[in-house]
């Protein structure tokens, strides 16, 4: 060891005067902050573009064009025998009701002195195909009204609705055989007079899916119920199973290679693509256990499998976060292991468990891929369930599956509804995540 | 622990109701995505006019639907399979093996296949020959089969506009692809004489095997990116055309009729596609649509036969019915189909 002390000339430095090295370090920090801000700004920009796009494209679905008409329920057509026997009235199909609609429109045109070359049959083209069913439903529920003239509000056809919303123009319908300029003229005249108007459309939120011929009548309601029942199944199954599994693994299980393998596998399961769970569900629940196809119960079971790892991981994390002193204190005053867990550790870990569960549910709510394989995509969400059993077991769709289905259909009016559906789904997701954040903020304890 | 009790009772409840509600009262349909819109229109009207619940219609393709159909008989299998082609011999065998022996075949009408491009672009008047020359893997040039040299529609046919070839055709899982191959590409192959050249050089023991291998060589499409297989739905084809204005896509007639503001349709062999020209047989590229029903399920699933009869009734599948309005070409022999349905006439009983 040499004891030669290197004589370095000590540079005079001042904290007030920055030297070159400090300046470069400071510059690097400023640059890094700028990168960070650019990254956040980019993220916010993308988010706002996304939200802007969704809202501008989807807002149209919440407004729908309605036509007010007075329909005479001709007794001669609807109830030939005249004895108001419900079975006889039922024999008249919706096709039998179409002439009533054309009569009503003709009467309206004559009353308002609108000039049009349209034949009565063509005039009906401005109304939705659901109009006849609407009148038939009314007549079946109020057979005593047959013979009277009743005021109805019908949906306008998707083309007329698109015309009022600006999606359809006179130029764009040149080759369209579903609508003619004369029909648009009629719509314009009715609009000027006030019997045709655009207003908020509640049935988009509460209604059922409709076939390709009448996009204007389609709604999210039934598939929302389907999603609700699926989430119920997930909650009822995944929460107790997940919490029990994690309490055992965290508090009771011996540390050996078996529990290590289980632990690794749970983490791996959390990363398995959801479509794999769909195939599993098809093979096990439908083909082997003979559970009904397209049922929310099966969907819920599949999503339970998918959500379980998420819940187990977050529950274990929050159990771990409870300090050992709590357990020691409980054991110290004579509590059994189980009492210490259920009376002291679990309540303290509850906010974390709830947060994890809600986030897991939100993830499951937006999942589409596994539902494709268990038959939840198609024309399915058409009957709102009337009890818990049918809600779980009769075929239904789910919100994301319904959105996917609408995006595939030919009529551009369905495309608008798909975006509208995305808004509803996002509202649900944002609400659930907000609840999770609030729960965490209010009840979480730091040690 | 009340929490645990609640859970177990909920599980028990679910299990009990599962066994109780296994008796299905809703008709289940699956299959071709081409037939899906028609089936859902009928299902909706059926639910409105009868006291039965609205049947559910799943998509997934003709082959997938028929496969599920042939899984067996019983309430946990589907009642009806939609198909955009006739059921195949091997599918019938698979069905019979699983105990699905009495199958009722119902032809609901015809579907036209159209060629459409962006509304702002050039118009086209195609013949099958044009499509063969544009898309085939190999074409006949001076007596020799060579790799397709065409990269521009003007090279294919001097009458066409100077536009690069870019076609979006249905992927092989679609029933539409088969029709496109048989009625357009193969036709063009024969018309250009390429078929004869391929037949002469085809390998095979019998004439039939030779013919098969020549046909197979005919319908091979080029793989250099000029022809793109679309495995998704027509909405995807439309999106591709919107982003690439030179693209020409293959669509169903009903899809085109719903998007006339974005697409212009090309004529085929001088005929404009429409429900009229398809029903008279003038427009060449069309195919029948079917659904298949299990006879064993009639009387077990409530309303099944009513549904089938309703589907082919004049007011639904006829010329003025809602299906024709949506784009289905009504079957001129609808009456025969109606009788077949009401008599529960099964496939293979000699018609």
CSV table of C-alpha atoms in Angstrom, one decimal, chain A residues 90 92-95 121 129-130 133 136 159 167 172 175-178 209-214 236-237 239-240 286-287 290-294 297 342 375-380 382-383 388-389 392-395 404-405 407-412, chain B residues 1 3 7 10-11 13-14 17-18 21-22 26 28 36-37 40-41 43-45 48-51 53-59 68 71 76 78 119 233 235 254-263 275 310 315-316 320 322 324-327:
chain,number,residue,atom,x,y,z
A,90,UNK,CA,-104.7,-14.4,-31.8
A,92,UNK,CA,-104.7,-12.8,-36.9
A,93,UNK,CA,-100.9,-12.6,-37.4
A,94,UNK,CA,-98.9,-9.4,-37.5
A,95,UNK,CA,-99.3,-9.5,-41.3
A,121,UNK,CA,-98.3,0.0,-49.1
A,129,UNK,CA,-91.5,-3.5,-38.9
A,130,UNK,CA,-92.1,-3.7,-35.1
A,133,UNK,CA,-96.4,-6.3,-33.5
A,136,UNK,CA,-101.2,-6.6,-32.1
A,159,UNK,CA,-83.5,4.5,-42.9
A,167,UNK,CA,-76.5,9.2,-41.6
A,172,UNK,CA,-76.8,8.2,-50.6
A,175,UNK,CA,-79.5,2.5,-55.2
A,176,UNK,CA,-81.3,1.7,-52.0
A,177,UNK,CA,-84.4,-0.3,-52.6
A,178,UNK,CA,-85.5,0.0,-48.9
A,209,UNK,CA,-82.3,-7.6,-29.4
A,210,UNK,CA,-84.2,-7.3,-32.7
A,211,UNK,CA,-83.7,-9.1,-36.0
A,212,UNK,CA,-81.7,-7.7,-38.9
A,213,UNK,CA,-84.9,-6.3,-40.5
A,214,UNK,CA,-85.5,-3.8,-37.7
A,236,UNK,CA,-71.4,-16.4,-5.5
A,237,UNK,CA,-68.8,-18.9,-6.6
A,239,UNK,CA,-65.6,-15.0,-3.9
A,240,UNK,CA,-66.1,-17.8,-1.3
A,286,UNK,CA,-72.1,-28.4,-21.9
A,287,UNK,CA,-70.8,-31.5,-23.5
A,290,UNK,CA,-75.2,-31.4,-20.1
A,291,UNK,CA,-75.9,-27.9,-18.8
A,292,UNK,CA,-78.1,-25.9,-21.2
A,293,UNK,CA,-76.4,-24.2,-24.1
A,294,UNK,CA,-76.1,-20.4,-24.2
A,297,UNK,CA,-75.2,-20.1,-15.7
A,342,UNK,CA,-61.6,-15.0,11.0
A,375,UNK,CA,-73.2,-20.1,-27.8
A,376,UNK,CA,-73.9,-16.7,-26.5
A,377,UNK,CA,-73.4,-14.8,-29.7
A,378,UNK,CA,-76.2,-14.6,-32.3
A,379,UNK,CA,-79.8,-13.7,-32.2
A,380,UNK,CA,-80.2,-14.8,-28.6
A,382,UNK,CA,-84.8,-11.8,-27.4
A,383,UNK,CA,-86.7,-13.0,-24.3
A,388,UNK,CA,-84.2,-16.3,-11.3
A,389,UNK,CA,-84.3,-19.9,-12.7
A,392,UNK,CA,-79.8,-18.5,-15.1
A,393,UNK,CA,-80.8,-21.2,-17.4
A,394,UNK,CA,-82.7,-19.9,-20.5
A,395,UNK,CA,-80.5,-18.7,-23.3
A,404,UNK,CA,-69.9,-7.9,-31.0
A,405,UNK,CA,-73.0,-9.3,-32.7
A,407,UNK,CA,-71.0,-4.8,-35.1
A,408,UNK,CA,-71.2,-7.8,-37.5
A,409,UNK,CA,-74.6,-7.1,-38.9
A,410,UNK,CA,-75.2,-5.6,-42.3
A,411,UNK,CA,-77.4,-2.5,-41.6
A,412,UNK,CA,-75.2,0.5,-40.6
B,1,UNK,CA,-71.0,-18.6,9.3
B,3,UNK,CA,-71.9,-16.2,4.6
B,7,UNK,CA,-73.4,-19.6,-0.5
B,10,UNK,CA,-77.5,-20.4,-3.4
B,11,UNK,CA,-75.5,-23.3,-5.0
B,13,UNK,CA,-80.8,-23.6,-5.5
B,14,UNK,CA,-78.9,-23.3,-8.7
B,17,UNK,CA,-83.3,-25.2,-10.8
B,18,UNK,CA,-80.8,-26.6,-13.2
B,21,UNK,CA,-85.4,-26.4,-16.1
B,22,UNK,CA,-83.5,-28.9,-18.3
B,26,UNK,CA,-87.1,-22.8,-26.7
B,28,UNK,CA,-82.3,-23.7,-30.7
B,36,UNK,CA,-78.6,-16.1,-39.7
B,37,UNK,CA,-80.4,-12.8,-40.6
B,40,UNK,CA,-83.6,-14.3,-36.9
B,41,UNK,CA,-86.3,-12.4,-38.8
B,43,UNK,CA,-87.6,-16.3,-35.2
B,44,UNK,CA,-88.7,-12.8,-34.2
B,45,UNK,CA,-92.0,-12.9,-36.1
B,48,UNK,CA,-94.6,-12.3,-31.9
B,49,UNK,CA,-97.3,-14.4,-33.5
B,50,UNK,CA,-97.2,-17.6,-31.5
B,51,UNK,CA,-97.4,-18.4,-27.8
B,53,UNK,CA,-90.8,-18.2,-26.8
B,54,UNK,CA,-88.7,-16.7,-29.5
B,55,UNK,CA,-86.2,-19.3,-30.9
B,56,UNK,CA,-82.5,-18.5,-30.5
B,57,UNK,CA,-80.3,-18.4,-33.5
B,58,UNK,CA,-76.5,-18.8,-33.2
B,59,UNK,CA,-74.1,-18.3,-36.0
B,68,UNK,CA,-73.4,-29.7,-33.8
B,71,UNK,CA,-74.0,-34.7,-32.2
B,76,UNK,CA,-79.1,-30.8,-25.1
B,78,UNK,CA,-79.7,-28.2,-31.4
B,119,UNK,CA,-68.8,3.7,-54.7
B,233,UNK,CA,-67.8,-11.3,-41.9
B,235,UNK,CA,-68.4,-6.1,-42.4
B,254,UNK,CA,-78.5,-8.7,-48.8
B,255,UNK,CA,-75.4,-7.1,-47.4
B,256,UNK,CA,-74.9,-5.1,-50.5
B,257,UNK,CA,-78.5,-3.9,-50.5
B,258,UNK,CA,-78.0,-2.6,-46.9
B,259,UNK,CA,-74.9,-0.7,-47.9
B,260,UNK,CA,-75.7,0.8,-51.3
B,261,UNK,CA,-74.4,4.2,-50.1
B,262,UNK,CA,-70.8,2.8,-49.8
B,263,UNK,CA,-70.7,0.1,-52.5
B,275,UNK,CA,-83.6,-10.6,-56.5
B,310,UNK,CA,-94.1,-20.7,-40.5
B,315,UNK,CA,-96.3,-14.6,-46.1
B,316,UNK,CA,-92.7,-15.1,-44.8
B,320,UNK,CA,-93.6,-10.2,-50.9
B,322,UNK,CA,-90.1,-10.0,-45.1
B,324,UNK,CA,-87.5,-11.3,-49.8
B,325,UNK,CA,-87.6,-7.7,-48.6
B,326,UNK,CA,-84.3,-8.3,-46.8
B,327,UNK,CA,-82.6,-9.8,-49.8
